[in-house]
Coordinates of C-alpha atoms in Angstrom, one line a residue:
Chain F
X144 CA 77.1 136.1 107.3
X145 CA 78.5 139.5 105.1
X146 CA 80.0 137.4 101.7
X147 CA 76.0 135.9 101.7
X148 CA 74.7 138.7 99.7
X149 CA 77.8 138.3 97.2
X150 CA 76.3 134.3 96.4
X151 CA 75.6 134.6 92.8
X152 CA 71.4 133.8 92.5
X153 CA 71.4 132.5 89.1
X154 CA 68.3 130.9 87.7
X155 CA 69.6 127.9 85.9
X156 CA 68.2 125.9 83.1
X157 CA 69.6 122.0 82.8
X158 CA 68.7 120.9 79.3
X159 CA 69.4 117.2 78.6
X160 CA 68.1 115.4 81.7
X161 CA 70.0 111.9 81.6
X162 CA 73.5 111.3 83.5
X163 CA 75.0 114.5 83.7
X164 CA 72.3 116.8 83.8
X165 CA 70.1 115.3 86.3
X166 CA 73.3 114.6 88.2
X167 CA 74.4 118.3 88.4
X168 CA 71.1 119.7 88.6
X169 CA 70.3 117.3 91.4
X170 CA 73.4 118.4 93.5
X171 CA 72.8 122.4 92.7
X172 CA 68.7 122.2 93.4
X173 CA 69.4 120.2 96.4
X174 CA 71.0 123.3 97.9
X175 CA 68.4 125.3 96.9
X176 CA 69.4 126.5 93.8
X177 CA 66.9 128.4 91.5
X178 CA 67.2 124.8 89.0
X179 CA 64.3 124.1 86.2
X180 CA 65.5 121.3 84.2
X181 CA 63.5 120.8 80.6
X182 CA 62.4 117.0 80.6
X183 CA 61.7 115.1 77.4
X184 CA 61.1 111.9 78.7
X185 CA 59.9 110.9 82.0
X186 CA 57.9 114.9 83.1
X187 CA 55.3 113.2 85.1
X188 CA 57.5 110.8 86.0
X189 CA 60.1 113.8 87.9
X190 CA 57.8 116.0 88.1
X191 CA 55.6 113.3 91.0
X192 CA 58.7 111.8 92.0
X193 CA 61.5 114.2 91.5
X194 CA 64.6 112.8 91.5
X195 CA 67.3 110.3 92.9
X196 CA 70.6 110.2 93.4
X197 CA 72.1 106.4 94.8
X198 CA 75.7 107.1 95.5
X199 CA 77.9 105.3 97.6
X200 CA 78.6 109.2 98.6
X201 CA 75.2 110.1 100.2
X202 CA 71.9 109.9 98.6
X203 CA 70.3 112.7 97.3
X204 CA 67.0 113.4 97.1
X205 CA 65.2 116.3 95.6
X206 CA 61.5 116.4 96.2
X207 CA 60.3 119.4 94.2
X208 CA 61.7 119.8 91.1
X209 CA 61.2 122.7 88.3
X210 CA 60.6 120.7 85.0
X211 CA 59.2 121.6 82.1
X212 CA 59.0 120.2 78.7
X213 CA 60.2 123.1 76.9
X214 CA 62.3 126.2 77.2
X215 CA 59.7 128.6 76.6
X216 CA 58.4 127.8 79.6
X217 CA 61.0 128.0 81.5
X218 CA 61.9 131.2 79.8
X219 CA 65.5 133.1 80.2
X220 CA 68.1 132.2 82.9
X221 CA 71.3 132.8 84.2
X222 CA 73.4 129.5 83.3
X223 CA 72.2 126.3 81.0
X224 CA 73.9 123.5 81.4
X225 CA 74.1 122.1 79.0
X226 CA 74.0 118.2 79.3
X227 CA 72.5 116.5 76.0
X228 CA 73.9 113.4 74.4
X229 CA 76.5 115.3 71.1
X230 CA 74.2 113.0 68.3
X231 CA 71.4 116.1 69.0
X232 CA 73.2 118.7 69.1
X233 CA 71.4 120.1 66.9
X234 CA 68.0 120.1 69.3
X235 CA 69.6 123.4 70.4
X236 CA 69.0 125.9 67.7
X237 CA 66.0 125.9 68.9
X238 CA 65.7 124.7 72.6
X239 CA 68.4 127.5 73.3
X240 CA 67.0 131.0 72.4
X241 CA 63.9 131.4 74.9
X242 CA 66.4 130.7 77.1
X243 CA 68.7 133.4 76.1
X244 CA 69.1 137.2 77.7
X245 CA 71.8 139.7 78.4
X246 CA 74.0 137.4 79.9
X247 CA 73.5 134.1 79.8
X248 CA 76.2 131.4 80.2
X249 CA 76.3 128.6 77.7
X250 CA 77.9 126.1 80.0
X251 CA 78.6 122.4 77.9
X252 CA 78.9 119.8 79.9
X253 CA 79.2 117.2 76.8
X254 CA 81.5 115.0 76.0
X255 CA 84.7 115.5 73.5
X256 CA 84.9 118.1 71.1
X257 CA 83.6 119.6 69.2
X258 CA 80.4 121.3 71.7
X259 CA 81.6 124.6 71.7
X260 CA 82.7 125.8 68.9
X261 CA 78.4 124.3 68.0
X262 CA 77.3 126.2 70.5
X263 CA 80.1 129.1 69.7
X264 CA 78.7 129.7 66.5
X265 CA 76.1 130.1 66.7
X266 CA 75.3 131.3 70.1
X267 CA 78.7 133.6 70.6
X268 CA 81.4 132.6 71.8
X269 CA 81.3 135.2 74.4
X270 CA 79.0 133.2 76.0
X271 CA 80.1 129.6 76.3
X272 CA 82.3 127.9 78.7
X273 CA 83.3 124.0 79.1
X274 CA 83.1 121.7 82.1
X275 CA 84.2 118.8 81.8
X276 CA 82.8 115.5 84.1
X277 CA 84.8 113.4 85.6
X278 CA 82.4 111.1 87.6
X279 CA 80.8 107.7 86.6
X280 CA 76.9 107.2 86.2
X281 CA 74.2 105.7 84.9
X282 CA 70.9 106.6 84.9
X283 CA 68.1 104.1 86.3
X284 CA 64.9 105.8 85.4
X285 CA 63.4 109.2 84.4
X286 CA 65.1 110.6 88.0
X287 CA 66.9 107.3 89.3
X288 CA 70.8 108.2 88.6
X289 CA 72.8 105.9 90.0
X290 CA 75.7 107.3 91.3
X291 CA 79.4 105.4 90.6
X292 CA 82.1 107.4 91.9
X293 CA 84.3 110.5 91.7
X294 CA 82.0 113.6 90.6
X295 CA 84.4 116.4 90.2
X296 CA 84.4 119.8 87.2
X297 CA 86.7 120.8 85.1
X298 CA 85.1 124.4 83.9
X299 CA 86.9 126.7 81.1
X300 CA 85.9 129.3 79.4
X301 CA 85.9 129.1 75.4
X302 CA 87.1 132.1 74.0
X303 CA 90.4 132.5 76.6
X304 CA 91.5 132.0 80.1
X305 CA 89.0 132.6 83.0
X306 CA 87.0 135.7 84.3
X307 CA 85.7 136.3 87.3
X308 CA 82.6 134.4 86.2
X309 CA 84.1 131.4 85.7
X310 CA 85.1 131.6 88.8
X311 CA 81.5 132.4 90.7
X312 CA 80.6 129.2 88.5
X313 CA 83.0 127.4 90.6
X314 CA 82.1 129.0 93.6
X315 CA 78.2 128.0 92.6
X316 CA 79.2 124.7 91.8
X317 CA 81.5 123.6 95.7
X318 CA 79.0 125.3 97.8
X319 CA 76.6 122.3 96.2
X320 CA 79.5 120.1 97.6
X321 CA 80.8 119.2 93.5
X322 CA 83.6 119.3 93.6
X323 CA 84.8 122.0 90.5
X324 CA 88.2 123.0 89.9
X325 CA 89.1 125.7 86.7
X326 CA 91.4 125.1 84.3
X327 CA 93.5 127.6 82.3
X328 CA 93.6 126.4 79.7
X329 CA 89.4 124.5 78.8
X330 CA 91.4 122.6 75.2
X331 CA 93.8 121.6 77.7
X332 CA 91.0 120.0 79.8
X333 CA 89.3 118.6 77.2
X334 CA 92.3 116.0 75.6
X335 CA 93.3 115.3 78.7
X336 CA 89.7 114.2 79.0
X337 CA 90.3 112.1 75.7
X338 CA 93.4 110.5 76.4
X339 CA 91.0 108.1 78.9
X340 CA 87.9 108.6 76.4
X341 CA 89.3 108.0 73.1
X342 CA 90.6 103.9 75.2
X343 CA 88.4 103.3 77.2
X344 CA 85.0 104.0 76.2
X345 CA 85.9 103.0 72.2
X346 CA 87.7 99.7 73.5
X347 CA 84.7 98.4 75.4
X348 CA 82.3 98.7 72.4
X349 CA 85.2 97.0 69.8
X350 CA 85.4 93.5 72.1
X351 CA 82.0 92.2 72.7
X352 CA 81.2 94.7 75.8
X353 CA 84.4 94.7 77.9
X354 CA 84.3 96.8 80.5
X355 CA 87.5 98.9 81.9
X356 CA 88.7 96.4 84.0
X357 CA 88.1 93.8 81.8
X358 CA 90.5 95.9 78.5
X359 CA 93.6 96.2 81.2
X360 CA 93.1 92.1 82.4
X361 CA 93.5 91.2 78.8
X362 CA 97.5 91.8 77.6
X363 CA 96.2 92.9 74.3
X364 CA 94.0 95.5 74.8
X365 CA 95.5 96.9 77.8
X366 CA 98.3 97.4 75.5
X367 CA 96.4 99.3 73.2
X368 CA 95.1 100.9 75.2
X369 CA 98.4 102.3 76.5
X370 CA 99.2 102.9 73.3
X371 CA 95.6 105.2 72.5
X372 CA 96.7 106.7 75.1
X373 CA 99.9 107.2 73.9
X374 CA 99.2 108.6 70.9
X375 CA 96.6 111.3 71.8
X376 CA 98.7 112.3 74.3
X377 CA 100.7 113.0 71.0
X378 CA 98.2 114.1 69.8
X379 CA 97.2 116.5 72.5
X380 CA 100.8 118.1 72.0
X381 CA 101.3 117.9 69.2
X382 CA 98.4 120.7 69.3
X383 CA 100.2 123.0 71.4
X384 CA 99.0 121.3 75.2
X385 CA 101.5 120.6 77.0
X386 CA 100.3 117.2 78.5
X387 CA 103.5 115.9 79.8
X388 CA 103.9 112.1 78.7
X389 CA 103.5 110.5 82.6
X390 CA 100.1 111.3 82.5
X391 CA 99.8 108.3 80.8
X392 CA 100.6 106.9 83.9
X393 CA 98.3 108.8 86.1
X394 CA 94.9 107.3 83.8
X395 CA 96.2 104.3 83.8
X396 CA 96.1 104.3 87.7
X397 CA 93.0 106.1 87.4
X398 CA 91.1 103.7 86.0
X399 CA 92.8 100.4 87.3
X400 CA 90.4 101.4 90.5
X401 CA 87.5 102.2 88.6
X402 CA 86.9 98.9 89.4
X403 CA 84.0 96.4 86.1
X404 CA 83.6 100.6 85.4
X405 CA 81.6 100.2 81.9
X406 CA 81.6 103.1 80.4
X407 CA 78.3 105.4 78.9
X408 CA 78.8 104.9 74.8
X409 CA 79.3 101.4 75.6
X410 CA 75.5 100.7 77.4
X411 CA 74.9 103.8 74.7
X412 CA 75.7 101.4 72.1
X413 CA 74.0 97.9 73.3
X414 CA 71.4 99.5 73.6
X415 CA 70.7 100.9 70.6
X416 CA 71.1 104.5 71.4
X417 CA 73.1 107.1 68.8
X418 CA 76.6 107.1 70.5
X419 CA 78.8 109.8 70.4
X420 CA 81.7 109.5 67.7
X421 CA 82.2 112.2 66.6
X422 CA 82.4 113.9 69.8
X423 CA 84.8 111.2 70.7
X424 CA 86.5 109.8 68.6
X425 CA 86.3 112.0 64.7
X426 CA 87.6 115.1 66.1
X427 CA 89.9 114.3 68.1
X428 CA 90.9 112.5 65.3
X429 CA 90.0 114.6 62.5
X430 CA 92.0 117.5 64.5
X431 CA 95.2 115.0 65.2
X432 CA 95.2 114.2 61.2
X433 CA 95.1 118.4 60.7
X434 CA 98.0 119.1 63.1
X435 CA 100.3 115.4 60.8
X436 CA 100.2 113.9 64.2
X437 CA 100.6 110.5 64.4
X438 CA 97.4 109.0 64.1
X439 CA 96.6 105.8 63.4
X440 CA 95.1 104.4 66.4
X441 CA 92.8 106.9 66.6
X442 CA 91.5 106.3 63.0
X443 CA 90.8 102.6 63.1
X444 CA 89.0 102.8 66.7
X445 CA 87.0 106.0 64.5
X446 CA 85.7 104.3 61.6
X447 CA 85.4 100.4 63.9
X448 CA 83.2 102.7 65.3
X449 CA 81.5 104.2 63.1
X450 CA 81.3 101.1 61.4
X451 CA 79.6 98.6 64.3
X452 CA 77.7 101.3 65.2
X453 CA 75.9 101.7 61.5
X454 CA 75.4 97.5 61.9
X455 CA 73.8 98.0 64.8
X456 CA 71.4 100.6 63.5
X457 CA 71.1 98.6 60.7
X458 CA 70.0 95.6 63.0
X459 CA 67.9 97.4 64.5
Chain K
X176 CA 113.7 68.0 21.6
X177 CA 117.5 68.3 23.1
X178 CA 116.1 70.9 25.3
X179 CA 113.9 67.6 27.1
X180 CA 117.2 66.2 28.2
X181 CA 118.4 69.5 29.5
X182 CA 115.0 69.3 31.8
X183 CA 115.5 68.6 35.5
X184 CA 114.0 65.9 36.8
X185 CA 113.1 67.2 40.9
X186 CA 112.3 64.9 43.4
X187 CA 110.4 66.4 45.6
X188 CA 108.3 66.8 48.7
X189 CA 105.0 68.7 49.3
X190 CA 105.0 68.9 53.2
X191 CA 101.4 70.2 54.4
X192 CA 98.5 69.2 52.4
X193 CA 96.6 71.8 52.1
X194 CA 94.6 74.0 49.6
X195 CA 98.2 75.5 48.7
X196 CA 100.5 72.8 49.4
X197 CA 97.9 70.1 47.1
X198 CA 97.0 72.6 44.6
X199 CA 100.4 73.3 43.4
X200 CA 102.0 69.6 44.3
X201 CA 98.8 68.1 42.3
X202 CA 100.3 71.2 39.4
X203 CA 103.1 69.7 39.7
X204 CA 101.9 65.9 39.0
X205 CA 100.0 66.1 36.5
X206 CA 102.4 67.1 33.9
X207 CA 104.0 63.6 35.4
X208 CA 106.7 65.2 37.6
X209 CA 107.9 63.1 40.9
X210 CA 105.3 64.7 43.9
X211 CA 104.9 62.7 46.9
X212 CA 102.4 64.7 49.0
X213 CA 103.1 64.4 53.1
X214 CA 99.8 64.1 54.7
X215 CA 98.5 64.2 57.5
X216 CA 95.4 63.5 57.2
X217 CA 93.2 62.1 55.3
X218 CA 95.7 59.8 54.2
X219 CA 93.4 57.2 53.1
X220 CA 91.1 59.1 50.8
X221 CA 93.7 60.5 49.3
X222 CA 95.3 57.6 48.4
X223 CA 91.5 55.9 46.8
X224 CA 89.8 59.0 45.4
X225 CA 93.4 60.8 43.6
X226 CA 93.5 65.2 44.0
X227 CA 91.2 66.9 42.7
X228 CA 91.3 70.5 41.1
X229 CA 87.3 72.5 40.3
X230 CA 88.7 75.2 38.8
X231 CA 87.6 77.3 36.0
X232 CA 90.3 77.7 34.4
X233 CA 90.0 73.8 34.1
X234 CA 89.6 71.2 36.5
X235 CA 92.7 68.8 37.9
X236 CA 91.9 65.4 38.4
X237 CA 95.6 63.4 39.2
X238 CA 94.7 60.1 40.1
X239 CA 97.3 58.1 41.8
X240 CA 99.1 60.6 43.8
X241 CA 102.3 59.4 45.6
X242 CA 100.9 59.9 50.1
X243 CA 102.9 59.1 52.6
X244 CA 102.3 59.1 56.3
X245 CA 106.1 60.3 57.0
X246 CA 108.5 62.2 55.3
X247 CA 111.0 59.3 56.8
X248 CA 108.4 57.2 53.7
X249 CA 109.5 60.0 51.5
X250 CA 113.2 60.5 51.8
X251 CA 115.4 62.4 50.5
X252 CA 114.4 65.2 47.8
X253 CA 115.3 67.7 46.3
X254 CA 113.0 69.9 46.5
X255 CA 110.5 70.8 49.1
X256 CA 107.5 72.6 49.1
X257 CA 106.9 74.0 52.2
X258 CA 103.1 74.6 52.6
X259 CA 102.3 73.8 56.2
X260 CA 100.4 76.6 58.0
X261 CA 103.0 79.1 60.0
X262 CA 101.7 78.6 63.7
X263 CA 103.3 74.1 62.6
X264 CA 106.4 75.7 62.3
X265 CA 108.0 73.7 65.3
X266 CA 106.3 70.6 63.6
X267 CA 108.6 71.3 60.6
X268 CA 112.2 70.5 62.7
X269 CA 111.6 67.1 62.7
X270 CA 110.0 66.5 59.1
X271 CA 112.4 68.2 57.1
X272 CA 115.4 65.9 58.4
X273 CA 114.4 62.7 56.6
X274 CA 114.1 64.8 52.9
X275 CA 117.3 66.3 52.8
X276 CA 120.6 66.1 51.2
X277 CA 123.3 67.7 49.4
X278 CA 121.9 70.4 47.8
X279 CA 118.3 70.0 48.7
X280 CA 116.1 73.1 48.1
X281 CA 113.7 74.3 50.4
X282 CA 110.6 76.6 48.8
X283 CA 108.7 78.1 51.4
X284 CA 105.3 78.9 50.2
X285 CA 103.8 80.3 53.4
X286 CA 102.3 83.2 54.2
X287 CA 103.5 86.4 55.8
X288 CA 107.0 86.6 56.8
X289 CA 109.6 85.2 59.2
X290 CA 109.7 81.7 57.3
X291 CA 112.5 81.6 55.4
X292 CA 114.3 82.4 58.5
X293 CA 113.4 79.9 60.5
X294 CA 114.6 77.6 57.8
X295 CA 117.4 78.9 56.9
X296 CA 118.7 78.9 60.9
X297 CA 117.7 75.5 61.1
X298 CA 118.6 74.2 58.0
X299 CA 121.1 76.3 56.6
X300 CA 120.3 79.6 54.4
X301 CA 121.4 78.3 51.7
X302 CA 118.8 76.0 50.8
X303 CA 116.1 78.2 51.3
X304 CA 113.9 79.6 48.7
X305 CA 110.3 81.7 49.3
X306 CA 107.7 81.6 47.3
X307 CA 104.7 83.6 47.4
X308 CA 101.2 81.8 45.9
X309 CA 98.9 84.9 45.0
X310 CA 96.0 81.9 44.9
X311 CA 92.6 82.5 46.4
X312 CA 92.0 78.6 46.6
X313 CA 89.8 76.9 49.3
X314 CA 90.3 72.9 50.0
X315 CA 87.3 71.5 51.0
X316 CA 88.4 68.0 51.7
X317 CA 90.7 66.6 51.6
X318 CA 91.7 65.5 48.0
X319 CA 89.9 68.3 47.3
X320 CA 90.3 72.7 45.9
X321 CA 88.8 75.2 44.6
X322 CA 90.2 77.8 42.8
X323 CA 88.9 80.6 43.6
X324 CA 91.0 82.6 40.9
X325 CA 94.3 83.7 39.9
X326 CA 97.4 81.4 40.7
X327 CA 100.8 82.6 39.5
X328 CA 104.2 82.5 41.6
X329 CA 106.9 84.6 42.8
X330 CA 110.2 82.6 43.2
X331 CA 113.3 84.7 45.0
X332 CA 116.2 83.1 46.9
X333 CA 116.4 83.8 50.7
X334 CA 119.7 84.9 50.9
X335 CA 120.0 87.8 48.0
X336 CA 119.8 87.3 44.2
X337 CA 117.9 84.6 42.0
X338 CA 120.8 81.6 40.3
X339 CA 120.5 79.7 38.3
X340 CA 118.5 77.5 40.6
X341 CA 115.9 79.2 41.0
X342 CA 114.8 79.7 37.4
X343 CA 115.6 76.2 36.6
X344 CA 112.1 76.1 39.2
X345 CA 110.7 78.3 38.0
X346 CA 110.3 76.5 34.0
X347 CA 110.0 73.6 35.8
X348 CA 106.4 76.0 37.5
X349 CA 105.5 77.4 34.0
X350 CA 106.0 73.9 32.1
X351 CA 103.5 72.4 34.5
X352 CA 100.9 75.3 33.4
X353 CA 101.7 77.4 36.8
X354 CA 102.5 80.7 36.2
X355 CA 105.5 82.0 37.3
X356 CA 108.2 84.5 37.7
X357 CA 111.4 84.9 39.8
X358 CA 112.0 88.9 41.9
X359 CA 114.8 89.7 42.0
X360 CA 114.6 90.9 45.9
X361 CA 112.6 87.7 47.8
X362 CA 111.5 90.9 50.7
X363 CA 110.5 93.1 48.6
X364 CA 107.8 90.6 46.5
X365 CA 106.8 89.3 50.3
X366 CA 106.5 93.3 51.5
X367 CA 103.7 93.8 48.3
X368 CA 101.4 91.0 49.1
X369 CA 101.8 91.6 52.5
X370 CA 100.7 95.0 51.9
X371 CA 97.8 93.5 51.1
X372 CA 97.4 90.4 53.1
X373 CA 97.7 92.9 56.6
X374 CA 93.8 94.4 55.7
X375 CA 92.4 92.3 53.6
X376 CA 92.7 89.4 55.8
X377 CA 92.5 91.3 59.1
X378 CA 89.3 93.5 58.3
X379 CA 87.6 90.0 57.5
X380 CA 88.2 89.2 60.3
X381 CA 87.5 92.3 62.6
X382 CA 84.5 92.7 60.7
X383 CA 82.1 89.7 61.8
X384 CA 83.1 87.9 58.8
X385 CA 82.9 90.3 55.9
X386 CA 84.4 88.6 52.7
X387 CA 86.0 91.1 50.7
X388 CA 84.1 92.9 48.3
X389 CA 82.0 94.5 52.0
X390 CA 84.8 95.4 52.9
X391 CA 85.5 98.0 49.7
X392 CA 81.8 98.3 49.2
X393 CA 81.6 99.4 53.3
X394 CA 82.4 103.1 53.2
X395 CA 84.7 102.8 56.9
X396 CA 86.0 99.1 55.8
X397 CA 87.1 100.4 52.7
X398 CA 88.7 103.2 53.8
X399 CA 90.1 101.2 57.1
X400 CA 92.2 99.0 54.0
X401 CA 93.5 101.7 51.6
X402 CA 94.5 103.4 55.2
X403 CA 96.3 100.7 56.9
X404 CA 97.6 99.4 52.5
X405 CA 99.5 102.7 52.5
X406 CA 101.2 102.1 55.8
X407 CA 102.6 99.1 55.3
X408 CA 103.4 100.5 52.2
X409 CA 105.2 103.1 54.4
X410 CA 106.8 100.2 56.2
X411 CA 108.4 98.8 53.2
X412 CA 110.0 102.0 52.6
X413 CA 111.5 102.5 55.7
X414 CA 113.0 98.9 55.3
X415 CA 114.4 99.5 52.0
X416 CA 112.4 98.8 49.6
X417 CA 111.5 100.1 47.0
X418 CA 107.7 99.6 46.6
X419 CA 105.7 103.0 44.8
X420 CA 102.7 104.4 47.0
X421 CA 100.5 104.4 43.6
X422 CA 100.9 100.6 43.8
X423 CA 98.5 100.9 47.5
X424 CA 95.7 101.8 43.5
X425 CA 97.3 97.9 41.8
X426 CA 96.1 96.6 44.7
X427 CA 92.5 97.4 46.0
X428 CA 91.9 97.3 41.7
X429 CA 92.5 93.9 42.1
X430 CA 90.9 93.8 44.4
X431 CA 87.4 94.3 43.8
X432 CA 88.1 91.6 39.9
X433 CA 88.0 88.8 43.0
X434 CA 85.0 89.9 44.2
X435 CA 83.2 87.5 47.3
X436 CA 86.2 86.1 48.3
X437 CA 86.9 85.0 52.0
X438 CA 90.5 84.8 52.7
X439 CA 92.1 81.9 53.7
X440 CA 92.8 84.0 57.5
X441 CA 89.2 84.2 58.4
X442 CA 88.0 80.5 57.1
X443 CA 89.9 79.8 60.1
X444 CA 89.2 82.0 62.4
X445 CA 85.7 80.9 62.0
X446 CA 86.1 77.3 61.8
X447 CA 88.3 77.7 65.3
X448 CA 91.4 76.4 63.5
X449 CA 95.1 78.7 64.2
X450 CA 95.5 81.5 61.9
X451 CA 98.5 82.6 60.5
X452 CA 98.9 86.0 63.5
X453 CA 102.4 86.1 63.7
X454 CA 103.4 86.1 60.3
X455 CA 101.0 88.0 58.7
X456 CA 100.2 90.6 61.7
X457 CA 102.8 90.3 64.4
X458 CA 106.4 90.1 61.7
X459 CA 105.1 92.6 59.7
X460 CA 104.3 94.8 63.2
X461 CA 106.9 94.1 64.7
X462 CA 109.5 95.0 62.0
X463 CA 107.3 98.7 61.3
X464 CA 108.6 99.1 64.9
X465 CA 111.6 98.6 65.3
X466 CA 113.2 100.3 62.0
X467 CA 110.4 103.8 63.6
X468 CA 107.8 103.8 61.1
X469 CA 104.1 104.5 61.5
X470 CA 102.4 101.4 62.4
X471 CA 99.2 102.5 64.6
X472 CA 97.2 100.5 62.7
X473 CA 99.6 97.8 62.2
X474 CA 99.6 98.0 65.7
X475 CA 95.7 97.2 66.6
X476 CA 94.6 94.9 64.0
X477 CA 97.5 92.1 65.3
X478 CA 96.6 93.8 68.8
X479 CA 93.1 93.0 68.2
X480 CA 93.3 89.9 66.1
X481 CA 95.4 88.2 68.9
X482 CA 92.7 88.9 71.6
X483 CA 89.6 87.9 69.0
X484 CA 91.4 84.7 69.0
X485 CA 92.6 84.5 71.8
X486 CA 88.2 84.6 72.7
X487 CA 87.4 81.6 70.2
X488 CA 88.9 79.7 71.5
X489 CA 88.6 80.5 75.5
X490 CA 84.6 79.6 74.2
X491 CA 85.3 76.7 72.1

């Protein structure tokens, strides 16, 4: 059992305990990792009842959870999993500092573009890793997450190529049953994910709430999804990411396998919560525009969604 | 008064008695022209009460109107004004032949692209003229049209440069108080009009019914309107029409002067009538696409409007 002595014993903080934070935090806690959750709503409930994940891949129940109302209570850690909504990023300015010590890694599991940059500017680029979560989740109540499908994470370093610590974090996830791979280019990985998010988080909002299966079943929306997907891949290529154009087929195929999935942005939109407009549509559109890439479809999506969410706030 | 002997004495048929047909037909009839209206709904009402135009530029009342239930009743004419909705074009195959004699001119006042081609294929290109109506109208009941603003017509020959007859038709309009100019390029004139129609007929439908003033008052929609307008002008230029890019500013300025105008496509959409999707969005998009011009925004509009109108029919 010699190899166990080489396992890292990370002290881990989870900031943002919506679906993604609760899910990956619980997966690590289930395997005995020292995981500390910052919980801003439902703290008492999670303290008393723990975290449950309903999943066809096997339910998870973590009865005893380290819950905290502030990051000062958590104190310095080795690894921070950031799963806050990107619309709440400004809160990180005060949430993160109490968690820092030399070498603390900030791993953002947030959606879209701009989150690594936000952390790097404030806490130093050398601390920042990015993780892309390919997972269909819905948080039903604090402490109860419905895991619908997938679950793997792609990790990368914000500053460049993978480091030894990147592989250590990867294995920490893998040893806890979370499929995890390391990407040599976090930027490329982010754009590969955006290629899906831009059309399949966007069109459900614009189409009055259609799930991805209904998007693919509608002649016009399926055509637009494919054309938007191609445009995002084209923008990524213009930005230097070598994503093959055939990747669009792969994504469409994977989407077919998701069934009637309702993306988190749609649920946010419908329930009046903030929608991650800038990280999913705004920042990718601006980067495509600045690179001189074709971006008319992304522009339409971005401004239409901005308009619609503005209207919605207006109505509430 | 010698010049009066040179006036053409056209026998005129108006096919399609919605707002545009009623308005221009009544303008010509008001000045004593021999105008015959094909009226498919409200025939008895128009026969009894005539046609009224409510207008801040002066009301028009034509008490005695030549109304007909079929074009066979009208018989051959010199000039046919076609104001049918382009979605009903298939009806022209049977409506037009009874009106034809050698030299009969077919002047389509319909919106968008593809209508001249439709007539030219069936009745010969040498008969076909196109007219662009810059006019804000709403038909309230059969025989009652509300004229909101503008009114001028741009005429052109489908087959090429203006002919003597083009100028004769122009003067026939002008003598009846209708501002009318002749364009050396009907294609360019059509694209100039589309530059307005594509965004300002489209965005009101996609935004849940906003009039053009509210489109311009919304930061996101105003930006999109401008970007779509630029894209349509870019497509027109790629197709060889020398429209200056500054034309976009002119159109935005004119739109500001329209006030809270609700375009006819929006009224059609909201009341469950057919929307001229193909002539306003489909055909321009396809021509832009085939010319290799940027057309992502037109593509989004076209397919989103197709989707929405499909949904609407589904709900009815």
